[in-house]
Coordinates of C-alpha atoms in Angstrom, one line a residue:
Chain A
M1 CA 224.5 152.2 306.6
T2 CA 225.1 148.5 306.5
E3 CA 223.0 145.9 308.4
P4 CA 222.7 147.2 311.9
A5 CA 225.0 145.5 314.4
A6 CA 222.1 145.2 316.8
A7 CA 220.2 143.0 314.4
K8 CA 222.5 140.2 315.5
A9 CA 221.4 140.7 319.1
E10 CA 218.5 138.7 320.7
K11 CA 215.2 140.1 319.6
R12 CA 211.9 140.2 321.5
A13 CA 208.7 142.1 321.3
T14 CA 207.8 144.4 324.2
R15 CA 204.3 142.9 324.2
E16 CA 205.9 139.4 324.9
A17 CA 207.5 140.9 328.0
Y18 CA 204.2 142.4 329.0
G19 CA 202.5 139.0 329.0
E20 CA 205.4 137.6 331.2
A21 CA 205.2 140.5 333.6
L22 CA 201.4 140.1 334.0
L23 CA 201.9 136.4 334.8
E24 CA 204.5 137.2 337.5
L25 CA 202.4 140.1 338.9
G26 CA 199.3 137.9 338.9
K27 CA 201.1 135.4 341.2
E28 CA 202.3 138.1 343.5
N29 CA 199.1 140.1 343.9
K30 CA 195.6 138.8 343.8
D31 CA 194.3 142.4 343.2
I32 CA 195.8 142.4 339.7
V33 CA 193.1 141.9 337.1
V34 CA 193.4 142.0 333.3
L35 CA 190.9 143.1 330.7
D36 CA 191.1 142.8 326.9
A37 CA 188.9 143.6 323.9
D38 CA 189.1 140.4 321.9
L39 CA 192.8 140.7 321.1
S40 CA 194.3 138.8 324.0
S41 CA 196.3 136.5 321.8
S42 CA 197.9 139.5 320.1
T43 CA 198.4 141.7 323.2
K44 CA 199.7 138.7 325.2
T45 CA 197.1 139.1 328.0
S46 CA 196.2 135.5 327.0
V47 CA 199.2 134.4 329.1
F48 CA 197.5 135.9 332.2
A49 CA 194.1 134.6 331.1
K50 CA 195.3 131.1 331.0
A51 CA 196.8 131.2 334.5
F52 CA 194.1 133.3 336.2
P53 CA 190.9 132.9 334.2
E54 CA 188.8 134.2 337.1
R55 CA 190.7 137.5 337.1
F56 CA 190.6 138.0 333.3
F57 CA 187.8 139.7 331.6
N58 CA 187.4 139.6 327.8
L59 CA 184.9 142.4 327.0
G60 CA 184.7 141.6 323.3
V61 CA 185.2 144.2 320.6
S62 CA 184.2 147.2 322.8
E63 CA 187.0 149.4 323.8
Q64 CA 184.9 152.1 325.5
D65 CA 183.4 149.5 327.7
L66 CA 186.9 148.1 328.3
I67 CA 188.3 151.3 329.7
G68 CA 185.0 152.1 331.6
T69 CA 185.0 148.7 333.2
A70 CA 188.6 148.9 334.2
A71 CA 187.8 152.3 335.8
G72 CA 185.1 150.6 337.9
L73 CA 187.4 147.7 338.9
A74 CA 190.0 150.3 340.0
A75 CA 187.4 152.3 341.9
A76 CA 186.6 149.1 343.9
G77 CA 190.2 148.5 344.8
K78 CA 191.5 146.3 342.0
I79 CA 194.6 147.0 339.9
P80 CA 193.3 146.6 336.4
F81 CA 195.6 146.3 333.3
A82 CA 193.5 147.0 330.2
S83 CA 194.8 146.1 326.8
T84 CA 194.0 146.2 323.1
F85 CA 195.8 147.8 320.2
A86 CA 197.1 151.3 320.9
L87 CA 194.9 153.0 318.2
F88 CA 191.7 151.6 319.7
G89 CA 192.7 151.8 323.4
A90 CA 194.0 155.4 323.2
G91 CA 191.9 156.5 320.2
R92 CA 188.5 155.0 320.4
A93 CA 188.4 155.0 324.2
W94 CA 190.2 158.4 324.6
E95 CA 187.2 160.0 326.2
Q96 CA 186.8 157.1 328.7
A97 CA 190.5 157.4 329.5
R98 CA 190.1 161.1 330.0
N99 CA 186.7 161.3 331.8
D100 CA 186.8 158.1 333.9
V101 CA 190.4 157.2 334.5
G102 CA 192.2 160.6 334.3
R103 CA 189.5 162.7 335.9
G104 CA 188.9 160.1 338.6
N105 CA 192.7 159.6 339.0
L106 CA 191.9 155.9 339.1
N107 CA 194.5 153.1 339.3
V108 CA 194.0 151.9 335.8
K109 CA 197.0 150.7 333.7
M110 CA 196.3 151.0 330.0
A111 CA 198.9 148.8 328.4
M112 CA 198.4 149.1 324.7
T113 CA 200.2 147.1 322.1
H114 CA 200.8 147.5 318.3
A115 CA 201.8 151.1 318.7
G116 CA 203.5 152.8 315.8
I117 CA 204.0 152.0 312.2
T118 CA 205.7 148.6 312.8
V119 CA 202.2 147.1 313.1
G120 CA 203.1 146.5 309.4
E121 CA 200.9 144.7 307.0
D122 CA 197.6 145.7 308.6
G123 CA 198.2 149.2 307.3
A124 CA 197.1 152.7 308.3
S125 CA 193.9 151.7 310.0
H126 CA 195.8 149.8 312.7
Q127 CA 199.0 151.8 312.9
C128 CA 199.0 154.2 315.8
N129 CA 201.3 157.3 315.4
E130 CA 199.1 159.5 317.5
D131 CA 198.7 157.9 321.0
I132 CA 201.5 159.7 322.8
A133 CA 200.1 163.1 321.6
I134 CA 196.6 162.4 322.7
M135 CA 197.4 160.6 325.9
R136 CA 199.9 163.3 327.0
V137 CA 197.3 166.0 327.3
I138 CA 195.3 164.1 329.9
P139 CA 196.1 165.2 333.5
N140 CA 197.2 162.5 336.0
F141 CA 198.5 160.0 333.4
T142 CA 202.0 158.7 333.5
I143 CA 203.2 157.7 330.0
V144 CA 205.9 155.0 329.5
S145 CA 207.3 154.0 326.2
P146 CA 209.8 151.1 326.8
A147 CA 212.8 150.7 324.5
D148 CA 213.0 146.9 324.6
A149 CA 211.5 143.8 326.2
P150 CA 213.4 143.9 329.6
E151 CA 212.5 147.6 330.0
A152 CA 208.8 146.8 329.2
K153 CA 208.8 144.3 332.0
K154 CA 210.3 146.7 334.4
A155 CA 207.8 149.4 333.3
V156 CA 204.8 147.1 333.9
F157 CA 206.1 146.3 337.4
A158 CA 206.6 149.9 338.1
A159 CA 203.1 150.8 336.9
A160 CA 201.6 148.1 339.1
G161 CA 203.5 149.5 342.1
Q162 CA 202.6 153.1 341.7
K163 CA 199.0 154.3 342.2
G164 CA 197.4 156.2 339.4
P165 CA 196.6 156.1 335.7
F166 CA 199.3 154.8 333.4
Y167 CA 199.6 154.5 329.6
I168 CA 202.2 151.9 328.6
R169 CA 203.1 151.9 324.9
L170 CA 204.1 148.5 323.5
G171 CA 205.0 147.1 320.1
R172 CA 204.2 144.2 318.0
E173 CA 207.5 143.6 316.4
A174 CA 210.5 141.8 317.9
V175 CA 213.1 144.4 318.6
P176 CA 216.7 144.0 319.8
V177 CA 217.3 143.5 323.5
M178 CA 219.9 146.1 324.6
G179 CA 222.0 145.9 327.7
E180 CA 220.8 145.7 331.3
R181 CA 220.2 149.1 332.7
E182 CA 218.5 150.7 335.7
F183 CA 214.9 151.7 335.2
K184 CA 213.4 154.5 337.3
L185 CA 210.0 156.1 336.3
G186 CA 210.5 159.7 335.2
K187 CA 214.3 159.3 335.0
A188 CA 215.8 159.5 331.5
Q189 CA 218.8 157.2 330.8
T190 CA 222.0 158.5 329.2
L191 CA 223.0 155.4 327.2
R192 CA 226.0 157.1 325.6
D193 CA 227.8 160.2 326.3
G194 CA 228.7 162.8 323.7
S195 CA 229.4 166.5 323.2
D196 CA 228.2 167.6 319.7
V197 CA 224.6 166.6 319.7
A198 CA 222.1 164.8 322.0
I199 CA 219.8 162.3 320.5
M200 CA 216.7 161.8 322.6
A201 CA 214.8 158.7 321.7
T202 CA 212.0 156.6 322.9
G203 CA 210.6 153.1 322.2
I204 CA 212.2 151.1 319.4
M205 CA 214.0 154.2 318.1
V206 CA 216.5 154.1 321.1
C207 CA 218.2 151.2 319.4
E208 CA 218.3 153.1 316.1
A209 CA 219.7 156.2 318.0
L210 CA 222.5 154.1 319.4
Q211 CA 223.4 152.8 315.9
A212 CA 223.3 156.4 314.6
A213 CA 225.6 157.6 317.3
E214 CA 228.0 154.8 316.4
A215 CA 228.0 155.8 312.8
L216 CA 228.3 159.5 313.6
S217 CA 231.4 158.8 315.8
K218 CA 233.1 157.4 312.6
E219 CA 232.4 160.7 310.9
G220 CA 233.8 162.7 313.9
V221 CA 230.5 163.7 315.4
S222 CA 230.2 162.9 319.1
A223 CA 226.5 162.1 319.9
M224 CA 224.9 161.6 323.3
V225 CA 222.0 159.1 323.4
V226 CA 219.3 159.6 325.9
N227 CA 216.5 157.1 326.4
I228 CA 213.3 158.9 327.4
H229 CA 211.2 156.0 328.4
T230 CA 208.9 158.1 330.6
I231 CA 207.4 160.6 328.3
K232 CA 205.2 162.0 331.1
P233 CA 206.3 163.4 333.4
I234 CA 209.3 164.1 331.2
D235 CA 212.7 164.3 332.8
E236 CA 213.1 168.1 332.2
Q237 CA 216.4 168.3 334.0
A238 CA 218.0 165.6 331.9
V239 CA 216.6 167.2 328.7
V240 CA 217.9 170.6 329.5
E241 CA 221.3 169.4 330.8
A242 CA 221.8 167.4 327.5
A243 CA 220.9 170.5 325.5
K244 CA 223.2 172.6 327.5
K245 CA 226.1 170.2 327.1
T246 CA 225.7 169.5 323.4
G247 CA 223.9 172.6 322.1
A248 CA 221.9 170.6 319.5
V249 CA 219.1 168.0 319.9
V250 CA 217.5 165.4 317.7
T251 CA 214.4 163.5 318.9
A252 CA 213.5 160.1 317.5
E253 CA 210.2 158.3 317.9
E254 CA 208.0 155.8 316.1
H255 CA 205.1 158.3 316.3
S256 CA 204.0 161.5 314.6
I257 CA 206.5 164.3 314.9
I258 CA 203.4 166.3 316.2
G259 CA 202.7 166.1 319.9
G260 CA 204.9 163.1 320.8
L261 CA 208.3 163.0 322.2
G262 CA 209.5 165.6 319.7
G263 CA 206.7 167.9 320.9
A264 CA 207.4 167.3 324.6
V265 CA 211.2 167.9 324.1
A266 CA 210.5 171.0 322.0
E267 CA 208.2 172.4 324.8
V268 CA 210.8 171.9 327.5
L269 CA 213.7 173.3 325.4
S270 CA 211.8 176.3 324.1
E271 CA 210.9 177.4 327.6
N272 CA 214.2 176.6 329.2
H273 CA 217.2 176.4 326.8
A274 CA 216.4 176.7 323.1
V275 CA 218.9 175.0 320.8
P276 CA 218.7 173.7 317.2
L277 CA 216.3 170.8 317.2
K278 CA 215.1 168.3 314.6
R279 CA 212.4 165.8 315.1
V280 CA 212.7 162.4 313.5
G281 CA 209.3 160.6 313.4
V282 CA 206.4 160.0 311.1
R283 CA 205.7 163.2 309.2
D284 CA 202.2 164.4 309.1
V285 CA 201.0 161.4 307.0
F286 CA 199.3 158.1 307.4
G287 CA 201.2 154.9 307.0
E288 CA 200.5 151.9 304.7
S289 CA 200.9 148.2 304.5
G290 CA 204.3 146.7 304.4
K291 CA 206.9 144.9 306.4
A292 CA 208.0 146.7 309.6
R293 CA 211.5 147.3 308.4
E294 CA 210.3 148.5 305.0
L295 CA 208.0 150.9 306.7
L296 CA 210.7 152.3 309.0
E297 CA 212.8 152.9 306.0
K298 CA 210.1 154.5 303.8
Y299 CA 208.8 156.8 306.6
G300 CA 212.3 157.9 307.6
L301 CA 212.6 156.1 311.0
T302 CA 216.0 154.6 310.8
A303 CA 219.5 155.2 312.2
K304 CA 220.4 156.7 308.9
N305 CA 217.7 159.3 309.3
I306 CA 218.7 160.1 312.8
A307 CA 222.3 160.5 311.8
A308 CA 221.4 162.9 309.0
A309 CA 219.2 165.0 311.3
A310 CA 222.1 165.1 313.8
K311 CA 224.5 166.4 311.2
D312 CA 221.9 169.0 310.3
V313 CA 221.4 170.3 313.8
V314 CA 225.2 170.4 314.4
K315 CA 225.5 172.6 311.3
R316 CA 222.8 174.9 312.6
K317 CA 224.6 175.5 315.9
Chain B
M1 CA 160.1 144.1 352.1
P2 CA 156.7 145.8 351.7
V3 CA 156.7 149.4 352.6
D4 CA 153.9 150.5 354.9
E5 CA 151.7 153.6 354.3
K6 CA 153.5 155.6 357.0
K7 CA 156.8 155.1 355.4
L8 CA 155.5 155.9 351.9
A9 CA 154.1 159.2 353.2
E10 CA 157.5 160.0 354.8
L11 CA 159.2 159.2 351.5
R12 CA 156.8 161.4 349.6
K13 CA 157.5 164.3 352.0
K14 CA 161.2 163.8 351.5
A15 CA 160.7 163.8 347.7
R16 CA 158.8 167.1 347.9
E17 CA 161.6 168.7 350.0
T18 CA 164.3 167.3 347.8
R19 CA 162.5 168.8 344.7
K20 CA 162.5 172.2 346.4
T21 CA 166.1 171.9 347.5
V22 CA 167.2 170.9 344.0
L23 CA 165.4 173.7 342.3
Q24 CA 166.9 176.2 344.8
M25 CA 170.4 174.8 344.2
I26 CA 170.0 175.1 340.4
A27 CA 168.6 178.6 340.7
G28 CA 171.4 179.6 343.1
A29 CA 173.9 178.4 340.6
A30 CA 172.0 180.1 337.8
S31 CA 172.8 177.0 335.7
G32 CA 171.9 173.3 335.7
H33 CA 169.4 170.8 334.6
P34 CA 166.0 171.0 336.3
G35 CA 164.0 168.8 333.9
G36 CA 166.0 165.5 334.3
S37 CA 166.6 166.3 338.0
L38 CA 162.9 166.6 338.8
S39 CA 162.1 163.4 336.9
C40 CA 164.5 161.2 339.0
I41 CA 163.6 162.5 342.6
E42 CA 161.6 159.5 343.7
I43 CA 164.1 157.1 342.2
M44 CA 166.9 158.8 344.1
V45 CA 165.0 159.1 347.4
A46 CA 164.0 155.5 347.2
L47 CA 167.6 154.4 346.4
F48 CA 169.1 156.4 349.2
E49 CA 166.6 154.8 351.5
R50 CA 167.8 151.5 350.5
L51 CA 171.6 151.8 349.9
R52 CA 173.9 150.5 352.6
L53 CA 176.2 153.4 353.2
D54 CA 178.2 154.9 356.1
P55 CA 178.3 158.7 355.7
K56 CA 181.0 158.9 358.4
N57 CA 183.1 156.6 356.4
P58 CA 182.4 157.2 352.7
H59 CA 185.0 154.6 351.7
W60 CA 183.6 151.8 353.9
K61 CA 184.5 148.7 352.0
E62 CA 181.1 146.9 352.3
R63 CA 179.0 149.9 351.1
D64 CA 176.7 149.6 348.2
R65 CA 177.9 151.6 345.2
F66 CA 175.8 154.1 343.3
V67 CA 176.8 155.6 339.9
M68 CA 175.0 158.7 338.6
S69 CA 175.5 157.9 335.0
K70 CA 173.1 160.7 334.0
G71 CA 175.6 163.1 335.6
H72 CA 173.6 166.2 334.8
A73 CA 171.2 165.2 337.6
A74 CA 174.1 165.8 340.0
P75 CA 172.1 168.2 342.2
V76 CA 169.7 165.4 343.2
L77 CA 172.7 163.2 344.1
Y78 CA 174.2 166.0 346.2
A79 CA 170.9 166.7 348.0
C80 CA 170.6 163.0 348.8
L81 CA 174.2 162.7 350.0
A82 CA 173.8 165.8 352.2
D83 CA 170.5 164.4 353.5
K84 CA 172.4 161.3 354.6
G85 CA 175.1 163.3 356.3
F86 CA 178.0 162.9 353.9
F87 CA 178.5 166.7 354.1
P88 CA 176.6 169.7 355.6
K89 CA 173.4 170.7 353.8
E90 CA 174.7 174.2 353.9
E91 CA 177.3 173.2 351.3
L92 CA 174.5 172.5 348.8
K93 CA 174.4 176.3 348.1
T94 CA 177.9 176.1 346.6
L95 CA 176.7 174.0 343.7
R96 CA 178.6 174.9 340.5
K97 CA 180.5 177.7 342.2
L98 CA 184.2 178.2 342.0
G99 CA 186.1 176.1 344.5
S100 CA 183.1 174.0 345.5
R101 CA 183.2 170.2 346.1
L102 CA 179.9 170.1 344.3
Q103 CA 180.8 170.4 340.7
G104 CA 178.4 170.7 337.7
H105 CA 178.8 167.0 337.1
P106 CA 179.9 164.5 339.7
E107 CA 183.6 164.3 340.7
T108 CA 185.2 162.0 343.1
T109 CA 186.2 164.9 345.3
T110 CA 182.6 164.9 346.7
P111 CA 182.3 162.5 349.7
G112 CA 180.1 159.6 348.6
V113 CA 181.0 159.8 344.9
D114 CA 183.1 156.8 343.8
V115 CA 183.5 157.5 340.0
P116 CA 183.4 160.6 337.9
T117 CA 180.5 161.0 335.5
G118 CA 178.9 163.6 333.4
S119 CA 179.8 162.5 329.9
L120 CA 176.9 160.3 328.9
G121 CA 177.1 156.5 328.4
H122 CA 180.0 155.9 330.8
G123 CA 178.3 154.9 334.0
L124 CA 177.1 151.4 333.4
S125 CA 180.6 150.2 332.3
M126 CA 182.0 151.6 335.6
A127 CA 179.2 150.0 337.6
N128 CA 180.0 146.7 335.9
G129 CA 183.6 147.1 336.8
M130 CA 182.7 147.6 340.5
A131 CA 180.3 144.6 340.3
L132 CA 183.0 142.4 338.9
A133 CA 185.3 143.4 341.7
G134 CA 182.5 142.6 344.2
K135 CA 182.0 139.2 342.7
L136 CA 185.8 138.5 342.8
D137 CA 185.7 139.4 346.5
K138 CA 182.5 137.5 347.1
A139 CA 181.1 140.7 348.6
K140 CA 177.5 141.3 349.5
W141 CA 177.4 144.9 348.4
R142 CA 175.5 145.8 345.2
V143 CA 175.8 148.3 342.5
Y144 CA 173.2 150.7 341.2
A145 CA 173.5 153.0 338.2
L146 CA 171.0 155.6 337.2
L147 CA 170.8 156.3 333.4
G148 CA 168.9 158.8 331.4
D149 CA 166.8 157.6 328.5
G150 CA 168.4 160.0 326.1
E151 CA 171.7 158.6 327.4
C152 CA 170.7 155.2 325.9
D153 CA 171.5 156.7 322.5
E154 CA 175.1 156.1 323.4
G155 CA 176.5 152.8 322.0
Q156 CA 178.6 152.3 325.1
V157 CA 175.4 151.8 327.2
W158 CA 174.8 148.7 325.0
E159 CA 178.4 147.5 325.1
A160 CA 178.0 147.6 328.9
A161 CA 174.6 146.0 328.8
A162 CA 176.1 143.0 327.0
T163 CA 179.0 142.8 329.4
A164 CA 176.7 142.8 332.5
A165 CA 174.5 140.0 331.0
H166 CA 177.5 138.0 329.8
H167 CA 179.1 138.0 333.2
K168 CA 175.8 137.4 335.0
L169 CA 176.2 140.5 337.1
D170 CA 173.1 140.0 339.3
N171 CA 174.6 142.5 341.7
V172 CA 174.0 145.3 339.2
V173 CA 170.8 147.2 338.8
A174 CA 170.5 149.8 336.0
I175 CA 167.7 152.2 336.5
V176 CA 166.6 154.2 333.4
D177 CA 164.9 157.5 334.1
R178 CA 162.5 157.1 331.2
N179 CA 161.1 160.7 331.0
M180 CA 160.7 160.6 327.3
V181 CA 162.5 163.9 326.6
Q182 CA 166.1 164.7 325.8
L183 CA 167.8 168.0 325.2
D184 CA 166.6 168.6 321.8
G185 CA 163.1 167.2 322.2
P186 CA 161.0 164.0 322.7
T187 CA 163.2 160.9 322.6
E188 CA 160.9 159.2 320.1
E189 CA 161.3 162.1 317.7
I190 CA 165.1 162.6 318.0
K191 CA 166.0 158.9 317.7
R192 CA 163.4 156.4 318.6
L193 CA 164.3 154.4 321.7
G194 CA 161.2 152.2 321.6
N195 CA 160.7 149.7 324.3
L196 CA 163.7 149.9 326.6
A197 CA 162.5 147.0 328.7
E198 CA 162.4 144.7 325.7
K199 CA 165.8 146.0 324.6
F200 CA 167.4 145.1 327.9
R201 CA 165.6 141.7 327.9
S202 CA 167.0 141.0 324.5
F203 CA 170.5 141.7 325.9
G204 CA 169.9 139.1 328.5
W205 CA 168.7 141.2 331.4
N206 CA 165.8 140.9 333.8
A207 CA 163.7 144.0 333.1
I208 CA 160.9 145.6 335.2
E209 CA 158.8 148.6 334.2
V210 CA 157.7 150.8 337.1
D211 CA 156.0 154.1 337.6
G212 CA 159.0 156.1 338.5
H213 CA 157.1 158.4 340.8
D214 CA 155.5 155.7 342.8
F215 CA 157.6 154.7 345.8
G216 CA 155.7 151.5 346.4
Q217 CA 156.5 150.3 342.9
I218 CA 160.1 151.5 342.9
M219 CA 160.9 149.9 346.3
G220 CA 159.1 146.7 345.3
A221 CA 161.1 146.5 342.1
L222 CA 164.4 147.1 343.9
D223 CA 163.4 144.2 346.3
A224 CA 162.6 142.0 343.3
A225 CA 166.0 142.9 341.7
E226 CA 167.9 141.9 344.8
G227 CA 166.2 138.6 344.8
F228 CA 166.7 137.9 341.1
K229 CA 169.8 135.7 340.5
G230 CA 171.8 135.1 337.4
K231 CA 171.0 138.2 335.5
P232 CA 171.4 142.0 336.0
T233 CA 168.1 143.9 336.4
A234 CA 167.1 146.9 334.5
L235 CA 164.3 149.1 336.1
I236 CA 162.7 151.2 333.4
A237 CA 161.2 153.9 335.5
L238 CA 158.5 155.7 333.6
T239 CA 158.7 159.3 334.7
V240 CA 157.8 162.8 333.7
K241 CA 160.5 165.3 332.8
G242 CA 160.2 168.4 335.1
K243 CA 157.9 166.4 337.4
G244 CA 156.1 168.6 340.0
V245 CA 156.4 171.9 338.2
S246 CA 153.4 172.2 335.9
F247 CA 155.0 174.5 333.4
A248 CA 158.1 172.4 333.1
E249 CA 156.5 169.0 332.8
G250 CA 157.3 167.2 329.6
K251 CA 159.2 170.2 328.2
A252 CA 162.6 169.9 326.6
A253 CA 163.0 173.6 327.2
Y254 CA 163.8 173.0 330.9
H255 CA 166.4 170.2 330.2
G256 CA 169.3 172.6 330.8
K257 CA 167.7 175.9 331.7
P258 CA 167.5 176.9 335.4
I259 CA 164.1 177.9 336.8
V260 CA 164.7 181.3 338.4
G261 CA 162.9 184.5 339.6
E262 CA 159.1 184.5 339.4
E263 CA 159.1 181.0 337.8
L264 CA 161.0 179.7 340.8
E265 CA 158.5 181.3 343.2
K266 CA 155.6 179.7 341.3
A267 CA 157.4 176.3 341.2
L268 CA 158.1 176.3 344.9
I269 CA 154.4 177.2 345.7
E270 CA 153.3 174.3 343.5
L271 CA 155.6 171.9 345.2
E272 CA 154.4 173.1 348.6
G273 CA 151.0 171.9 347.5
M274 CA 152.2 168.6 346.1
K275 CA 150.4 165.9 348.0
N276 CA 151.9 163.1 350.0
D277 CA 149.6 160.5 348.5

């Protein structure tokens, strides 16, 4: 495949949109508070910190304390957004997320940046390909994985407006801004209709999925593209309907193929309408240092990989 | 405010009754943690004497907050909440039973419980979060957290200790039930905790050591904590694990083993004879 057409589009990181959304929310609602663990300039909570220093708490490099403190703020009526890198927020503080936030069904919004392999040069220690899997098993959490900056902004507003625990998955890299579309929590978006295969993607892989569908159409394969921004609760109806219509499914995510979107879709389909399925994502391996694009290519997370998977499942029908 | 002798006698009586109630609750459940429950009875009775609460309105905005960070002492919390009228005392019998609001470790489904606990090391962070909210709202209410000494092995306790000091959370009081024994044995043998008061001071806290079974000292220290501005206060309450039941005192064996049958009879007789002085 040649240079993706979308590369020419405006590019913005979802974390940038997060910072903007916090600033707007902070103006609207004085109960919005923000916590960070010494990464505010990276997570973009620094934007909020500058505007509302009295409502911003930097807890230093202590992620367990970050989530616990956020839980306490929520228990006392505030709407805390807690941020750090996904690996540390979901990983190191998983048990606080589970036992404090989830079990207490507290109104904590865990908005974690630097998810996935596109963290890039920092390497495997900071790349997080496991967060969807480990957050998805905690009851009460809503999990949102926005595809681009405008969607991230809408997701942050939606999370602020709905009581209960949220995990919002954000990225470091600037990614193409796709067209304006309606965002409704729990409702998958069909971005392109098709009849031979359904590509269900989340996060930055949605854009890759659209490019794959475009390439497939030139080879006579009609691919539907579904953006699953809300991974939990997953839009079961949309997943099953797309499988019924096309008879073959490919999932695409910047995450391990184990337990993430691919796992969630496989669960829905195997219980409701089993069809040939292929999961595009990070295989059961750790990443490494490199440029974001280089990593996506080396680890098989491109439009080309999605298109190949699509042709494979179509053959298996 | 100083507590008069009449009040002290009344509190001691309540402590004795609470001990009996808690032992019977744990025996009824045939599971639970008697050792660390018996060590914190006076602390809890003193706290519930002091906390500004409205049992008819558990979510009253101006209430003081309490976090049972050592969640395995849940039976004591439930006994105190029932005594205040948050729910019928009859319900205490349902501890740890299927469908009960009184879970093995605290859940927010119990009236009067604001945050879930039970996994050690979490409570002080949540107490700090509430205290930060209180400061933002310029509220008068205060936050109390009860920690176990074994719990202080958890790194998160010290993350939270640093947070409370940094943010000058003088509306937070952390009480450590320093009973010197954790599940596997004496704290100083498992992993030396040393001088907890000095540890908290080095983190920037006001720290007070008290006899954790002496109501006069506990009430006095809680008064002092409320008057102390600019720093959070740690009360290191020196206690005896299994306090009040001779054969369980100081024993790790009764950390998580219920006292039942003949042993329960013996314990209840001993507690009956426990003096109010």
